[in-house]
Amino acid sequence: MQAVNKVTIADLHMECGMIDTSFFDKRLSAYKNDAFTNRDMWLQTVACDEVEEPPGEIIEQVKSATIVRTSEHQLCRYVRDQETGKLATAFYYNRDYSEVRIHLWKGRNHPIFSLTDWEYIFTGAAFSNRLTQLGGAVLHGSSLAFEHQGIVFSANSGIGKSTHTNLWKERFGEDVVIVNDDKPAIRFYEGIPYIFGTPWSGKTDLNMNVRVPLKAVVFIRRSERNRIERLNARDSIFELTAQIERPYYDSGLGLKTLERIENLVATVPVYRLHCNRSQEAVEVVYDEIIAKRGFKYETGKRF
């Protein structure tokens, strides 16, 4: 019988049953919580010799995904393997994503992704869907906490998000905490956005089970010269739309995501940083976001 992890991630109480326990037990260990009685989400992954085609009525075809209504309250989204035509994954869920079961074809031969990779990708998407349903969001970016404030550095993969947060660690040492190196969660409390660590932190284990108020979102562009500019509302929405987790297969959830983006733009300054990989880039951000707003760095002031 599959072992169940009880965890709380971004204040979301979850019961999880994973295939690759050696991978996920480590990732989930900081979020373990056996104390809650009422769960917000049930999430299970199942490895299958063959993923069976779900019975029911096909209600929509969105890109490569086929969506089937299997019962009054449950849907299934499945995707076929491009090489063989077999079902590669079947994602069973109720409409609010509070219960999700993911069937993965364990014989799938992919040039890049393993079964564990697929499990990581789809469980992360399920978590994001449920969080969005409850008023939160997941933003693609490397996030840190400094002076009890959160900053998310976002960009397309390979631009240098993690490099920039590492420069902050080099500059400020233990006074900087990496909240999440790839996909921090965001939730609003009394109108204030907070960032949370999650176990979906990309290729690294750089994540912590912490919560800090979100002070700024910074989008990175490579440049030989370091400079930072605050974006207007239109450009902020454009940048956030490209990097926030937004499901292509659920238009209702897509609209909720747009609401989260509008809330972020109304409450948090958004910047574009043109930078190289130097400590000067850190100073430019620090001067604009921290120093100008009344904070003064004191060595030894811990998170």
PDB file of C-alpha atoms in Angstrom:
ATOM      1  CA  MET A   1       0.000   0.000   0.000  1.00  0.00           C
ATOM      2  CA  GLN A   2       1.313   3.428  -0.948  1.00  0.00           C
ATOM      3  CA  ALA A   3       2.610   5.466   2.000  1.00  0.00           C
ATOM      4  CA  VAL A   4       0.906   8.804   2.617  1.00  0.00           C
ATOM      5  CA  ASN A   5       2.755  11.992   3.549  1.00  0.00           C
ATOM      6  CA  LYS A   6       0.855  14.614   5.517  1.00  0.00           C
ATOM      7  CA  VAL A   7       2.366  17.990   4.686  1.00  0.00           C
ATOM      8  CA  THR A   8       1.521  21.672   4.857  1.00  0.00           C
ATOM      9  CA  ILE A   9       2.853  23.712   1.944  1.00  0.00           C
ATOM     10  CA  ALA A  10       1.992  27.422   1.712  1.00  0.00           C
ATOM     11  CA  ASP A  11      -0.650  26.874   4.428  1.00  0.00           C
ATOM     12  CA  LEU A  12      -2.214  24.179   2.219  1.00  0.00           C
ATOM     13  CA  HIS A  13      -2.830  20.949   4.172  1.00  0.00           C
ATOM     14  CA  MET A  14      -2.130  18.025   1.862  1.00  0.00           C
ATOM     15  CA  GLU A  15      -2.094  14.235   1.945  1.00  0.00           C
ATOM     16  CA  CYS A  16       0.280  12.917  -0.727  1.00  0.00           C
ATOM     17  CA  GLY A  17       1.085   9.457  -2.026  1.00  0.00           C
ATOM     18  CA  MET A  18       4.084   9.465  -4.363  1.00  0.00           C
ATOM     19  CA  ILE A  19       5.745   6.872  -6.594  1.00  0.00           C
ATOM     20  CA  ASP A  20       9.385   7.835  -6.054  1.00  0.00           C
ATOM     21  CA  THR A  21       9.443   7.987  -2.277  1.00  0.00           C
ATOM     22  CA  SER A  22      13.239   8.303  -2.092  1.00  0.00           C
ATOM     23  CA  PHE A  23      13.038  11.556  -4.057  1.00  0.00           C
ATOM     24  CA  PHE A  24       9.869  13.046  -2.570  1.00  0.00           C
ATOM     25  CA  ASP A  25      10.413  12.049   1.053  1.00  0.00           C
ATOM     26  CA  LYS A  26      13.505  14.249   1.047  1.00  0.00           C
ATOM     27  CA  ARG A  27      11.767  17.112  -0.718  1.00  0.00           C
ATOM     28  CA  LEU A  28       8.704  16.949   1.535  1.00  0.00           C
ATOM     29  CA  SER A  29      10.516  16.426   4.841  1.00  0.00           C
ATOM     30  CA  ALA A  30      10.607  20.123   5.807  1.00  0.00           C
ATOM     31  CA  TYR A  31       6.837  20.382   5.246  1.00  0.00           C
ATOM     32  CA  LYS A  32       5.717  17.352   7.277  1.00  0.00           C
ATOM     33  CA  ASN A  33       2.714  18.036   9.491  1.00  0.00           C
ATOM     34  CA  ASP A  34       0.713  15.278  11.161  1.00  0.00           C
ATOM     35  CA  ALA A  35      -1.308  17.703  13.290  1.00  0.00           C
ATOM     36  CA  PHE A  36      -4.059  18.791  10.899  1.00  0.00           C
ATOM     37  CA  THR A  37      -7.365  16.943  10.680  1.00  0.00           C
ATOM     38  CA  ASN A  38      -9.050  18.681   7.745  1.00  0.00           C
ATOM     39  CA  ARG A  39      -7.095  18.443   4.528  1.00  0.00           C
ATOM     40  CA  ASP A  40      -7.237  20.961   1.684  1.00  0.00           C
ATOM     41  CA  MET A  41      -5.967  18.542  -0.959  1.00  0.00           C
ATOM     42  CA  TRP A  42      -5.468  14.863  -1.628  1.00  0.00           C
ATOM     43  CA  LEU A  43      -2.787  14.084  -4.236  1.00  0.00           C
ATOM     44  CA  GLN A  44      -1.702  10.661  -5.472  1.00  0.00           C
ATOM     45  CA  THR A  45       0.495   9.423  -8.305  1.00  0.00           C
ATOM     46  CA  VAL A  46       0.265   5.894  -9.704  1.00  0.00           C
ATOM     47  CA  ALA A  47       2.764   4.093 -11.957  1.00  0.00           C
ATOM     48  CA  CYS A  48       0.958   1.994 -14.579  1.00  0.00           C
ATOM     49  CA  ASP A  49       2.115  -0.689 -17.010  1.00  0.00           C
ATOM     50  CA  GLU A  50      -0.538   0.757 -19.327  1.00  0.00           C
ATOM     51  CA  VAL A  51      -2.522   3.927 -18.714  1.00  0.00           C
ATOM     52  CA  GLU A  52      -6.120   3.066 -19.480  1.00  0.00           C
ATOM     53  CA  GLU A  53      -8.272   5.423 -21.513  1.00  0.00           C
ATOM     54  CA  PRO A  54     -10.823   6.937 -19.123  1.00  0.00           C
ATOM     55  CA  PRO A  55     -14.495   6.138 -19.723  1.00  0.00           C
ATOM     56  CA  GLY A  56     -16.826   9.043 -20.207  1.00  0.00           C
ATOM     57  CA  GLU A  57     -17.732  11.879 -22.540  1.00  0.00           C
ATOM     58  CA  ILE A  58     -15.039  13.880 -24.292  1.00  0.00           C
ATOM     59  CA  ILE A  59     -15.935  17.506 -23.588  1.00  0.00           C
ATOM     60  CA  GLU A  60     -12.891  19.361 -24.895  1.00  0.00           C
ATOM     61  CA  GLN A  61      -9.650  19.019 -26.843  1.00  0.00           C
ATOM     62  CA  VAL A  62      -7.072  21.627 -25.807  1.00  0.00           C
ATOM     63  CA  LYS A  63      -3.759  21.408 -27.659  1.00  0.00           C
ATOM     64  CA  SER A  64      -2.446  17.895 -26.936  1.00  0.00           C
ATOM     65  CA  ALA A  65      -4.778  17.299 -23.982  1.00  0.00           C
ATOM     66  CA  THR A  66      -8.132  15.535 -24.156  1.00  0.00           C
ATOM     67  CA  ILE A  67     -10.580  16.309 -21.350  1.00  0.00           C
ATOM     68  CA  VAL A  68     -13.193  13.716 -20.400  1.00  0.00           C
ATOM     69  CA  ARG A  69     -16.092  14.021 -17.965  1.00  0.00           C
ATOM     70  CA  THR A  70     -15.951  10.727 -16.084  1.00  0.00           C
ATOM     71  CA  SER A  71     -18.742  11.499 -13.583  1.00  0.00           C
ATOM     72  CA  GLU A  72     -20.827  14.401 -12.370  1.00  0.00           C
ATOM     73  CA  HIS A  73     -18.034  15.751 -10.202  1.00  0.00           C
ATOM     74  CA  GLN A  74     -14.859  14.377 -11.791  1.00  0.00           C
ATOM     75  CA  LEU A  75     -12.879  15.079 -14.922  1.00  0.00           C
ATOM     76  CA  CYS A  76      -9.863  13.441 -16.533  1.00  0.00           C
ATOM     77  CA  ARG A  77      -7.255  15.100 -18.703  1.00  0.00           C
ATOM     78  CA  TYR A  78      -5.048  12.747 -20.676  1.00  0.00           C
ATOM     79  CA  VAL A  79      -2.126  13.134 -23.052  1.00  0.00           C
ATOM     80  CA  ARG A  80      -0.753  10.599 -25.523  1.00  0.00           C
ATOM     81  CA  ASP A  81       2.900   9.816 -26.114  1.00  0.00           C
ATOM     82  CA  GLN A  82       3.873  11.325 -29.464  1.00  0.00           C
ATOM     83  CA  GLU A  83       6.031   8.381 -30.517  1.00  0.00           C
ATOM     84  CA  THR A  84       3.733   5.468 -29.670  1.00  0.00           C
ATOM     85  CA  GLY A  85       0.280   7.003 -29.433  1.00  0.00           C
ATOM     86  CA  LYS A  86      -0.241   5.334 -26.052  1.00  0.00           C
ATOM     87  CA  LEU A  87      -1.619   7.288 -23.131  1.00  0.00           C
ATOM     88  CA  ALA A  88       1.357   8.770 -21.310  1.00  0.00           C
ATOM     89  CA  THR A  89      -0.574  10.325 -18.442  1.00  0.00           C
ATOM     90  CA  ALA A  90      -4.129  10.549 -17.156  1.00  0.00           C
ATOM     91  CA  PHE A  91      -4.845  13.317 -14.679  1.00  0.00           C
ATOM     92  CA  TYR A  92      -8.073  12.647 -12.710  1.00  0.00           C
ATOM     93  CA  TYR A  93      -9.438  15.578 -10.711  1.00  0.00           C
ATOM     94  CA  ASN A  94     -12.554  17.174  -9.332  1.00  0.00           C
ATOM     95  CA  ARG A  95     -13.453  20.673 -10.407  1.00  0.00           C
ATOM     96  CA  ASP A  96     -11.753  22.498  -7.541  1.00  0.00           C
ATOM     97  CA  TYR A  97      -8.611  20.290  -7.666  1.00  0.00           C
ATOM     98  CA  SER A  98      -9.044  19.242  -4.036  1.00  0.00           C
ATOM     99  CA  GLU A  99      -8.658  15.588  -5.101  1.00  0.00           C
ATOM    100  CA  VAL A 100      -6.159  14.639  -7.795  1.00  0.00           C
ATOM    101  CA  ARG A 101      -4.911  11.234  -8.941  1.00  0.00           C
ATOM    102  CA  ILE A 102      -2.243  11.085 -11.635  1.00  0.00           C
ATOM    103  CA  HIS A 103      -1.632   7.912 -13.665  1.00  0.00           C
ATOM    104  CA  LEU A 104       1.796   7.777 -15.323  1.00  0.00           C
ATOM    105  CA  TRP A 105       2.954   5.242 -17.899  1.00  0.00           C
ATOM    106  CA  LYS A 106       6.092   3.798 -16.366  1.00  0.00           C
ATOM    107  CA  GLY A 107       7.298   2.410 -19.695  1.00  0.00           C
ATOM    108  CA  ARG A 108       7.408   5.818 -21.368  1.00  0.00           C
ATOM    109  CA  ASN A 109      10.726   6.366 -23.118  1.00  0.00           C
ATOM    110  CA  HIS A 110      11.570  10.052 -23.250  1.00  0.00           C
ATOM    111  CA  PRO A 111      14.951  11.507 -24.292  1.00  0.00           C
ATOM    112  CA  ILE A 112      15.018  13.983 -21.393  1.00  0.00           C
ATOM    113  CA  PHE A 113      12.489  13.180 -18.659  1.00  0.00           C
ATOM    114  CA  SER A 114      12.355  10.137 -16.375  1.00  0.00           C
ATOM    115  CA  LEU A 115       9.304   8.836 -14.519  1.00  0.00           C
ATOM    116  CA  THR A 116      10.394  10.848 -11.472  1.00  0.00           C
ATOM    117  CA  ASP A 117      10.683  13.987 -13.624  1.00  0.00           C
ATOM    118  CA  TRP A 118       7.146  13.512 -14.915  1.00  0.00           C
ATOM    119  CA  GLU A 119       5.893  12.919 -11.371  1.00  0.00           C
ATOM    120  CA  TYR A 120       7.629  16.096 -10.225  1.00  0.00           C
ATOM    121  CA  ILE A 121       6.160  18.136 -13.111  1.00  0.00           C
ATOM    122  CA  PHE A 122       2.583  16.920 -12.765  1.00  0.00           C
ATOM    123  CA  THR A 123       2.415  17.056  -8.961  1.00  0.00           C
ATOM    124  CA  GLY A 124       3.760  20.604  -9.115  1.00  0.00           C
ATOM    125  CA  ALA A 125       1.041  21.503 -11.625  1.00  0.00           C
ATOM    126  CA  ALA A 126      -1.624  19.918  -9.405  1.00  0.00           C
ATOM    127  CA  PHE A 127      -0.429  21.901  -6.390  1.00  0.00           C
ATOM    128  CA  SER A 128      -0.415  25.105  -8.443  1.00  0.00           C
ATOM    129  CA  ASN A 129      -3.966  24.453  -9.681  1.00  0.00           C
ATOM    130  CA  ARG A 130      -5.302  23.912  -6.163  1.00  0.00           C
ATOM    131  CA  LEU A 131      -3.455  26.940  -4.798  1.00  0.00           C
ATOM    132  CA  THR A 132      -4.817  29.140  -7.589  1.00  0.00           C
ATOM    133  CA  GLN A 133      -8.331  27.864  -6.861  1.00  0.00           C
ATOM    134  CA  LEU A 134      -7.873  28.985  -3.242  1.00  0.00           C
ATOM    135  CA  GLY A 135      -6.652  32.475  -4.125  1.00  0.00           C
ATOM    136  CA  GLY A 136      -2.896  31.978  -4.483  1.00  0.00           C
ATOM    137  CA  ALA A 137      -0.458  31.494  -7.335  1.00  0.00           C
ATOM    138  CA  VAL A 138       2.907  29.974  -8.224  1.00  0.00           C
ATOM    139  CA  LEU A 139       5.499  32.232  -9.863  1.00  0.00           C
ATOM    140  CA  HIS A 140       8.449  30.925 -11.859  1.00  0.00           C
ATOM    141  CA  GLY A 141      11.442  32.527 -10.189  1.00  0.00           C
ATOM    142  CA  SER A 142      14.229  32.299  -7.640  1.00  0.00           C
ATOM    143  CA  SER A 143      13.137  33.912  -4.384  1.00  0.00           C
ATOM    144  CA  LEU A 144      14.967  35.079  -1.288  1.00  0.00           C
ATOM    145  CA  ALA A 145      14.249  36.607   2.094  1.00  0.00           C
ATOM    146  CA  PHE A 146      16.317  39.560   3.299  1.00  0.00           C
ATOM    147  CA  GLU A 147      15.544  41.917   6.179  1.00  0.00           C
ATOM    148  CA  HIS A 148      12.338  39.902   6.698  1.00  0.00           C
ATOM    149  CA  GLN A 149      11.187  40.828   3.184  1.00  0.00           C
ATOM    150  CA  GLY A 150      10.776  38.621   0.133  1.00  0.00           C
ATOM    151  CA  ILE A 151      12.082  39.334  -3.360  1.00  0.00           C
ATOM    152  CA  VAL A 152      11.402  37.143  -6.396  1.00  0.00           C
ATOM    153  CA  PHE A 153      13.814  37.260  -9.350  1.00  0.00           C
ATOM    154  CA  SER A 154      12.076  35.961 -12.453  1.00  0.00           C
ATOM    155  CA  ALA A 155      13.139  35.320 -16.048  1.00  0.00           C
ATOM    156  CA  ASN A 156      13.113  32.675 -18.728  1.00  0.00           C
ATOM    157  CA  SER A 157      15.161  29.574 -17.960  1.00  0.00           C
ATOM    158  CA  GLY A 158      18.899  30.059 -18.386  1.00  0.00           C
ATOM    159  CA  ILE A 159      18.926  33.849 -17.975  1.00  0.00           C
ATOM    160  CA  GLY A 160      20.415  33.828 -14.479  1.00  0.00           C
ATOM    161  CA  LYS A 161      17.768  33.882 -11.729  1.00  0.00           C
ATOM    162  CA  SER A 162      19.654  31.469  -9.479  1.00  0.00           C
ATOM    163  CA  THR A 163      22.952  33.156 -10.289  1.00  0.00           C
ATOM    164  CA  HIS A 164      21.575  36.458  -9.040  1.00  0.00           C
ATOM    165  CA  THR A 165      20.209  35.041  -5.772  1.00  0.00           C
ATOM    166  CA  ASN A 166      23.571  33.314  -5.243  1.00  0.00           C
ATOM    167  CA  LEU A 167      25.256  36.699  -5.597  1.00  0.00           C
ATOM    168  CA  TRP A 168      23.033  37.944  -2.764  1.00  0.00           C
ATOM    169  CA  LYS A 169      24.176  34.982  -0.645  1.00  0.00           C
ATOM    170  CA  GLU A 170      27.800  35.860  -1.419  1.00  0.00           C
ATOM    171  CA  ARG A 171      27.205  39.496  -0.463  1.00  0.00           C
ATOM    172  CA  PHE A 172      25.084  39.084   2.680  1.00  0.00           C
ATOM    173  CA  GLY A 173      25.822  35.521   3.804  1.00  0.00           C
ATOM    174  CA  GLU A 174      23.438  33.990   6.333  1.00  0.00           C
ATOM    175  CA  ASP A 175      21.312  37.135   6.348  1.00  0.00           C
ATOM    176  CA  VAL A 176      19.863  35.908   3.046  1.00  0.00           C
ATOM    177  CA  VAL A 177      17.611  32.850   2.957  1.00  0.00           C
ATOM    178  CA  ILE A 178      16.712  31.193  -0.359  1.00  0.00           C
ATOM    179  CA  VAL A 179      12.967  30.681  -0.018  1.00  0.00           C
ATOM    180  CA  ASN A 180      12.628  28.706  -3.253  1.00  0.00           C
ATOM    181  CA  ASP A 181      14.951  28.470  -6.220  1.00  0.00           C
ATOM    182  CA  ASP A 182      12.342  27.868  -8.929  1.00  0.00           C
ATOM    183  CA  LYS A 183       8.650  28.015  -7.993  1.00  0.00           C
ATOM    184  CA  PRO A 184       7.721  29.930  -4.837  1.00  0.00           C
ATOM    185  CA  ALA A 185       4.073  30.053  -3.843  1.00  0.00           C
ATOM    186  CA  ILE A 186       2.204  33.318  -3.282  1.00  0.00           C
ATOM    187  CA  ARG A 187      -0.817  33.822  -1.037  1.00  0.00           C
ATOM    188  CA  PHE A 188      -2.648  36.953   0.070  1.00  0.00           C
ATOM    189  CA  TYR A 189      -3.560  37.645   3.696  1.00  0.00           C
ATOM    190  CA  GLU A 190      -5.548  40.794   4.481  1.00  0.00           C
ATOM    191  CA  GLY A 191      -4.568  42.104   1.070  1.00  0.00           C
ATOM    192  CA  ILE A 192      -0.831  41.556   1.610  1.00  0.00           C
ATOM    193  CA  PRO A 193       1.016  39.049  -0.627  1.00  0.00           C
ATOM    194  CA  TYR A 194       3.403  36.584   1.009  1.00  0.00           C
ATOM    195  CA  ILE A 195       5.849  34.171  -0.591  1.00  0.00           C
ATOM    196  CA  PHE A 196       6.288  30.620   0.663  1.00  0.00           C
ATOM    197  CA  GLY A 197       8.825  27.921   0.096  1.00  0.00           C
ATOM    198  CA  THR A 198       7.647  24.799  -1.745  1.00  0.00           C
ATOM    199  CA  PRO A 199       9.354  21.456  -2.466  1.00  0.00           C
ATOM    200  CA  TRP A 200       9.095  22.170  -6.199  1.00  0.00           C
ATOM    201  CA  SER A 201      12.383  24.052  -6.407  1.00  0.00           C
ATOM    202  CA  GLY A 202      13.766  22.909  -9.757  1.00  0.00           C
ATOM    203  CA  LYS A 203      17.059  21.068 -10.069  1.00  0.00           C
ATOM    204  CA  THR A 204      18.182  22.024  -6.564  1.00  0.00           C
ATOM    205  CA  ASP A 205      16.944  21.362  -3.033  1.00  0.00           C
ATOM    206  CA  LEU A 206      17.081  25.095  -2.299  1.00  0.00           C
ATOM    207  CA  ASN A 207      13.793  25.716  -0.541  1.00  0.00           C
ATOM    208  CA  MET A 208      12.684  26.425   3.008  1.00  0.00           C
ATOM    209  CA  ASN A 209       9.391  26.090   4.812  1.00  0.00           C
ATOM    210  CA  VAL A 210       9.069  29.818   5.549  1.00  0.00           C
ATOM    211  CA  ARG A 211       6.682  32.672   4.848  1.00  0.00           C
ATOM    212  CA  VAL A 212       7.695  36.302   4.271  1.00  0.00           C
ATOM    213  CA  PRO A 213       5.854  39.334   2.886  1.00  0.00           C
ATOM    214  CA  LEU A 214       6.610  39.942  -0.772  1.00  0.00           C
ATOM    215  CA  LYS A 215       8.439  43.250  -1.211  1.00  0.00           C
ATOM    216  CA  ALA A 216       9.174  43.195  -4.968  1.00  0.00           C
ATOM    217  CA  VAL A 217       9.236  41.147  -8.150  1.00  0.00           C
ATOM    218  CA  VAL A 218      12.268  41.703 -10.380  1.00  0.00           C
ATOM    219  CA  PHE A 219      12.472  40.480 -13.980  1.00  0.00           C
ATOM    220  CA  ILE A 220      16.027  39.925 -15.185  1.00  0.00           C
ATOM    221  CA  ARG A 221      17.477  40.831 -18.568  1.00  0.00           C
ATOM    222  CA  ARG A 222      21.116  40.259 -19.481  1.00  0.00           C
ATOM    223  CA  SER A 223      23.151  43.385 -20.064  1.00  0.00           C
ATOM    224  CA  GLU A 224      26.733  44.544 -19.784  1.00  0.00           C
ATOM    225  CA  ARG A 225      25.568  47.583 -17.795  1.00  0.00           C
ATOM    226  CA  ASN A 226      23.667  47.263 -14.518  1.00  0.00           C
ATOM    227  CA  ARG A 227      20.515  49.306 -14.154  1.00  0.00           C
ATOM    228  CA  ILE A 228      16.999  48.832 -12.790  1.00  0.00           C
ATOM    229  CA  GLU A 229      13.672  50.364 -13.772  1.00  0.00           C
ATOM    230  CA  ARG A 230      10.253  50.177 -12.195  1.00  0.00           C
ATOM    231  CA  LEU A 231       7.614  48.956 -14.623  1.00  0.00           C
ATOM    232  CA  ASN A 232       4.226  50.498 -15.229  1.00  0.00           C
ATOM    233  CA  ALA A 233       1.065  48.436 -14.740  1.00  0.00           C
ATOM    234  CA  ARG A 234       0.833  47.334 -18.368  1.00  0.00           C
ATOM    235  CA  ASP A 235       4.416  46.067 -18.574  1.00  0.00           C
ATOM    236  CA  SER A 236       4.133  44.469 -15.131  1.00  0.00           C
ATOM    237  CA  ILE A 237       1.088  42.474 -16.241  1.00  0.00           C
ATOM    238  CA  PHE A 238       2.865  41.422 -19.431  1.00  0.00           C
ATOM    239  CA  GLU A 239       5.918  40.140 -17.539  1.00  0.00           C
ATOM    240  CA  LEU A 240       3.916  38.358 -14.834  1.00  0.00           C
ATOM    241  CA  THR A 241       1.627  36.683 -17.360  1.00  0.00           C
ATOM    242  CA  ALA A 242       4.659  35.080 -19.015  1.00  0.00           C
ATOM    243  CA  GLN A 243       6.088  33.644 -15.774  1.00  0.00           C
ATOM    244  CA  ILE A 244       3.161  32.805 -13.513  1.00  0.00           C
ATOM    245  CA  GLU A 245       1.779  29.252 -13.598  1.00  0.00           C
ATOM    246  CA  ARG A 246      -1.322  29.462 -15.799  1.00  0.00           C
ATOM    247  CA  PRO A 247      -3.047  26.246 -17.014  1.00  0.00           C
ATOM    248  CA  TYR A 248      -3.801  26.203 -20.729  1.00  0.00           C
ATOM    249  CA  TYR A 249      -6.423  23.466 -20.237  1.00  0.00           C
ATOM    250  CA  ASP A 250      -8.729  25.253 -17.753  1.00  0.00           C
ATOM    251  CA  SER A 251     -10.114  28.624 -18.833  1.00  0.00           C
ATOM    252  CA  GLY A 252     -11.829  29.220 -15.487  1.00  0.00           C
ATOM    253  CA  LEU A 253      -8.597  28.729 -13.608  1.00  0.00           C
ATOM    254  CA  GLY A 254      -6.872  30.919 -16.188  1.00  0.00           C
ATOM    255  CA  LEU A 255      -9.213  33.778 -15.294  1.00  0.00           C
ATOM    256  CA  LYS A 256      -8.426  33.290 -11.613  1.00  0.00           C
ATOM    257  CA  THR A 257      -4.722  33.499 -12.473  1.00  0.00           C
ATOM    258  CA  LEU A 258      -5.293  36.827 -14.192  1.00  0.00           C
ATOM    259  CA  GLU A 259      -7.017  38.058 -11.024  1.00  0.00           C
ATOM    260  CA  ARG A 260      -3.910  37.099  -9.024  1.00  0.00           C
ATOM    261  CA  ILE A 261      -1.732  39.025 -11.476  1.00  0.00           C
ATOM    262  CA  GLU A 262      -3.894  42.121 -11.126  1.00  0.00           C
ATOM    263  CA  ASN A 263      -3.721  41.806  -7.328  1.00  0.00           C
ATOM    264  CA  LEU A 264       0.064  41.553  -7.451  1.00  0.00           C
ATOM    265  CA  VAL A 265       0.427  44.595  -9.687  1.00  0.00           C
ATOM    266  CA  ALA A 266      -1.826  46.591  -7.347  1.00  0.00           C
ATOM    267  CA  THR A 267       0.147  45.683  -4.216  1.00  0.00           C
ATOM    268  CA  VAL A 268       3.778  44.975  -5.163  1.00  0.00           C
ATOM    269  CA  PRO A 269       6.287  47.034  -7.190  1.00  0.00           C
ATOM    270  CA  VAL A 270       7.546  45.206 -10.274  1.00  0.00           C
ATOM    271  CA  TYR A 271      10.960  45.973 -11.777  1.00  0.00           C
ATOM    272  CA  ARG A 272      13.106  45.073 -14.767  1.00  0.00           C
ATOM    273  CA  LEU A 273      16.777  44.571 -13.956  1.00  0.00           C
ATOM    274  CA  HIS A 274      19.325  44.842 -16.759  1.00  0.00           C
ATOM    275  CA  CYS A 275      22.428  43.232 -15.322  1.00  0.00           C
ATOM    276  CA  ASN A 276      25.607  41.257 -15.646  1.00  0.00           C
ATOM    277  CA  ARG A 277      26.817  38.627 -13.205  1.00  0.00           C
ATOM    278  CA  SER A 278      28.569  40.893 -10.746  1.00  0.00           C
ATOM    279  CA  GLN A 279      28.160  42.217  -7.237  1.00  0.00           C
ATOM    280  CA  GLU A 280      27.366  45.598  -8.746  1.00  0.00           C
ATOM    281  CA  ALA A 281      24.069  44.077  -9.923  1.00  0.00           C
ATOM    282  CA  VAL A 282      23.243  43.259  -6.284  1.00  0.00           C
ATOM    283  CA  GLU A 283      24.064  46.816  -5.220  1.00  0.00           C
ATOM    284  CA  VAL A 284      21.770  48.254  -7.889  1.00  0.00           C
ATOM    285  CA  VAL A 285      18.821  46.198  -6.646  1.00  0.00           C
ATOM    286  CA  TYR A 286      19.648  46.807  -2.988  1.00  0.00           C
ATOM    287  CA  ASP A 287      19.850  50.570  -3.471  1.00  0.00           C
ATOM    288  CA  GLU A 288      16.524  50.732  -5.326  1.00  0.00           C
ATOM    289  CA  ILE A 289      14.409  48.252  -3.388  1.00  0.00           C
ATOM    290  CA  ILE A 290      15.903  48.228   0.111  1.00  0.00           C
ATOM    291  CA  ALA A 291      17.940  51.368   0.820  1.00  0.00           C
ATOM    292  CA  LYS A 292      15.612  53.886  -0.851  1.00  0.00           C
ATOM    293  CA  ARG A 293      12.691  52.606   1.198  1.00  0.00           C
ATOM    294  CA  GLY A 294      14.193  53.235   4.594  1.00  0.00           C
ATOM    295  CA  PHE A 295      16.024  49.995   5.342  1.00  0.00           C
ATOM    296  CA  LYS A 296      19.621  49.975   6.478  1.00  0.00           C
ATOM    297  CA  TYR A 297      21.599  46.755   6.373  1.00  0.00           C
ATOM    298  CA  GLU A 298      23.196  45.681   9.626  1.00  0.00           C
ATOM    299  CA  THR A 299      25.717  42.837   9.583  1.00  0.00           C
ATOM    300  CA  GLY A 300      24.577  39.922  11.702  1.00  0.00           C
ATOM    301  CA  LYS A 301      20.861  40.645  11.490  1.00  0.00           C
ATOM    302  CA  ARG A 302      19.468  37.177  10.849  1.00  0.00           C
ATOM    303  CA  PHE A 303      16.287  36.024   9.138  1.00  0.00           C
TER     304      PHE A 303
END
